Amino acid sequence: MAAKPRFRNEAAVTDTDDTDPEGAGDRKHPVDETLPPLKMFTSGLQHVAAMYAGVVAPPLIVGAAVGLSGTELTFLTGASLFTAGLATFLQTLGVWKIGARLPFVNGVTFAGVAPMLAIVDTTDDKADALPVIFGAIIVAGLLGFIAAPFFSKLVRFFPPVVTGTVITLIGVSLLPVAFGWAQGPDPRADDYGSTTYLTLAAITLALVLVLRRFTHGFVKQIAVLIGLVLGTLIAIPFGVTDFSPVTEADIVGFPTPFHFGAPQFALAAIVSMCVVMLVSMTESTADMLALGEIVEKPADEKTIAAGLRADTLGSAISPLFNGFMCSAFAQNIGLVAMTRIRSRFVVAAGGGFLLLMGLSPVAASLISVVPRPVLGGAGVVLFGSVAASGIQTLVKAGLEKDNNVLIVAVSLAVGIIPITAPEFYHAFPETAKIILDSGISTGCVAAVLLNLVFNHLGRHRDDDEVTAPMEPGEEISGTRATPTTAPVH
């Protein structure tokens, strides 16, 4: 018989167990629950610590290419933190039909770095580079906002075999980031990858694992945050922890609108950022599907459309405060998967911290004190958790069928090309490489297309099961083995 919904607003499902604990049908879904202030504070701060390096890297890279001074670089970084907070509020709290209302952290997408650097290189007067970039982002964001409800209809092409593949790819694609952090802050430095850095990363990883294994309750849930704090303290005797950003930062600083000049609109720049927007929307769709699985609140077409509106509107608003294109941060999905803290209000609290750091450089500098190797050690757990969630989804995807095995195998192979062979697409045009260098996007497209070809087009039956493995010494025959003819052990 149909069991009562476990949470308010959750559709009833057919289940053999029709027991309903007292009050269970009236409970809010964990995504919509608020937590005690201390847990809200520390868990939100943990989300900020997990994504901080990712959100400040693009403005530092682009700002350096433009030739900004140290003061202007600090301003640009603070602006990115501030706009990430606004975009996170839009995504988690929502307004009207904007916002997925899931525990999503939004921030500057790294997919836009390469085309923004290309815009800088092709701009004669470097003082105009940022206004041209901001103008292109505004147009791309508005066009993406209009396209969001149409783009969301693609969700029908994301069955478990596709979503599981994409979620796995998200985790696998993020792991090299953690490995890079573990080796040190500067790849060009002589000590990059030194035993000191790798030891600090290993110690932090061990601390997180020990806390997850031997603690309980709240402490276990904030194991990553505790690991980052302890790792930072341990790094002090090694001379790796740098407190100078705290002493040099201003207490208050507001991202003045159009600080670098009014936006300029150049067609070539607009086209390139529109391509980035399509890539970002594809990755955000995959991220929402992944997070929906993890928090047990599957993202439907309506949710994805609302989430994409938040991404694109946040991107369109961001240049007003000197920020860049915004997108969902996949690394925080790993944090949700590991801690099982599913409340969107926790992430909204993280958005509040981002706003605070954007308005107070000294507050932002506190997070920047955490050494990269320490972040790398924690990142192994976070990003590996995403890949593990993808594998869990694949287990439910029907891998007893040859077709699905082929879909997963080829899609994973296509998706890890940018990781294992970074120069694989070196002969392609720069515009094409924006898409091809995103393993998540290429793997996602491959999985969707292969699923259509193998499981839909021209199909009249769905019984192609994996051949039973041969026993040692068994001869190959022309007849396919079936589960019923497989040897019994």
CSV table of N, CA and C in Angstrom, one decimal, residues 75 78-79 82 251-257 259 320-322 355 358-361:
chain,number,residue,atom,x,y,z
A,75,PHE,N,41.1,44.1,-3.9
A,75,PHE,CA,39.8,44.6,-4.2
A,75,PHE,C,39.0,43.6,-5.1
A,78,GLY,N,38.1,40.5,-3.2
A,78,GLY,CA,36.9,40.7,-2.3
A,78,GLY,C,35.6,40.8,-3.0
A,79,ALA,N,35.7,41.4,-4.2
A,79,ALA,CA,34.4,41.6,-5.0
A,79,ALA,C,33.9,40.2,-5.4
A,82,PHE,N,32.2,38.6,-2.4
A,82,PHE,CA,31.0,39.3,-2.2
A,82,PHE,C,29.9,38.8,-3.2
A,251,ILE,N,40.1,46.6,7.4
A,251,ILE,CA,39.0,46.1,8.2
A,251,ILE,C,37.7,46.1,7.4
A,252,VAL,N,37.5,47.2,6.7
A,252,VAL,CA,36.3,47.4,5.9
A,252,VAL,C,36.6,47.8,4.5
A,253,GLY,N,35.9,47.2,3.6
A,253,GLY,CA,36.0,47.6,2.1
A,253,GLY,C,34.9,47.1,1.3
A,254,PHE,N,34.2,48.1,0.7
A,254,PHE,CA,33.0,47.7,-0.1
A,254,PHE,C,33.3,47.7,-1.6
A,255,PRO,N,32.9,46.7,-2.3
A,255,PRO,CA,33.1,46.6,-3.8
A,255,PRO,C,32.3,47.6,-4.5
A,256,THR,N,32.9,48.8,-4.7
A,256,THR,CA,32.2,49.9,-5.4
A,256,THR,C,31.7,49.5,-6.8
A,257,PRO,N,30.5,49.7,-7.1
A,257,PRO,CA,30.0,49.3,-8.5
A,257,PRO,C,30.8,49.9,-9.6
A,259,HIS,N,33.8,49.7,-10.5
A,259,HIS,CA,35.1,50.3,-10.0
A,259,HIS,C,36.1,50.4,-11.1
A,320,LEU,N,28.3,44.0,-11.9
A,320,LEU,CA,27.9,45.3,-11.3
A,320,LEU,C,28.8,45.6,-10.1
A,321,PHE,N,29.2,44.5,-9.4
A,321,PHE,CA,30.1,44.7,-8.2
A,321,PHE,C,31.5,44.2,-8.5
A,322,ASN,N,31.9,44.1,-9.8
A,322,ASN,CA,33.2,43.8,-10.2
A,322,ASN,C,33.5,42.3,-10.0
A,355,LEU,N,29.7,37.1,2.0
A,355,LEU,CA,29.4,38.5,1.9
A,355,LEU,C,30.2,39.3,2.9
A,358,GLY,N,33.6,39.7,1.7
A,358,GLY,CA,33.7,40.7,0.6
A,358,GLY,C,33.7,42.1,1.1
A,359,LEU,N,33.1,42.3,2.3
A,359,LEU,CA,32.9,43.6,2.9
A,359,LEU,C,34.0,43.9,3.9
A,360,SER,N,34.8,42.8,4.3
A,360,SER,CA,35.8,43.0,5.3
A,360,SER,C,37.0,42.2,4.9
A,361,PRO,N,38.0,42.8,4.2
A,361,PRO,CA,39.2,42.1,3.7
A,361,PRO,C,39.9,41.3,4.8
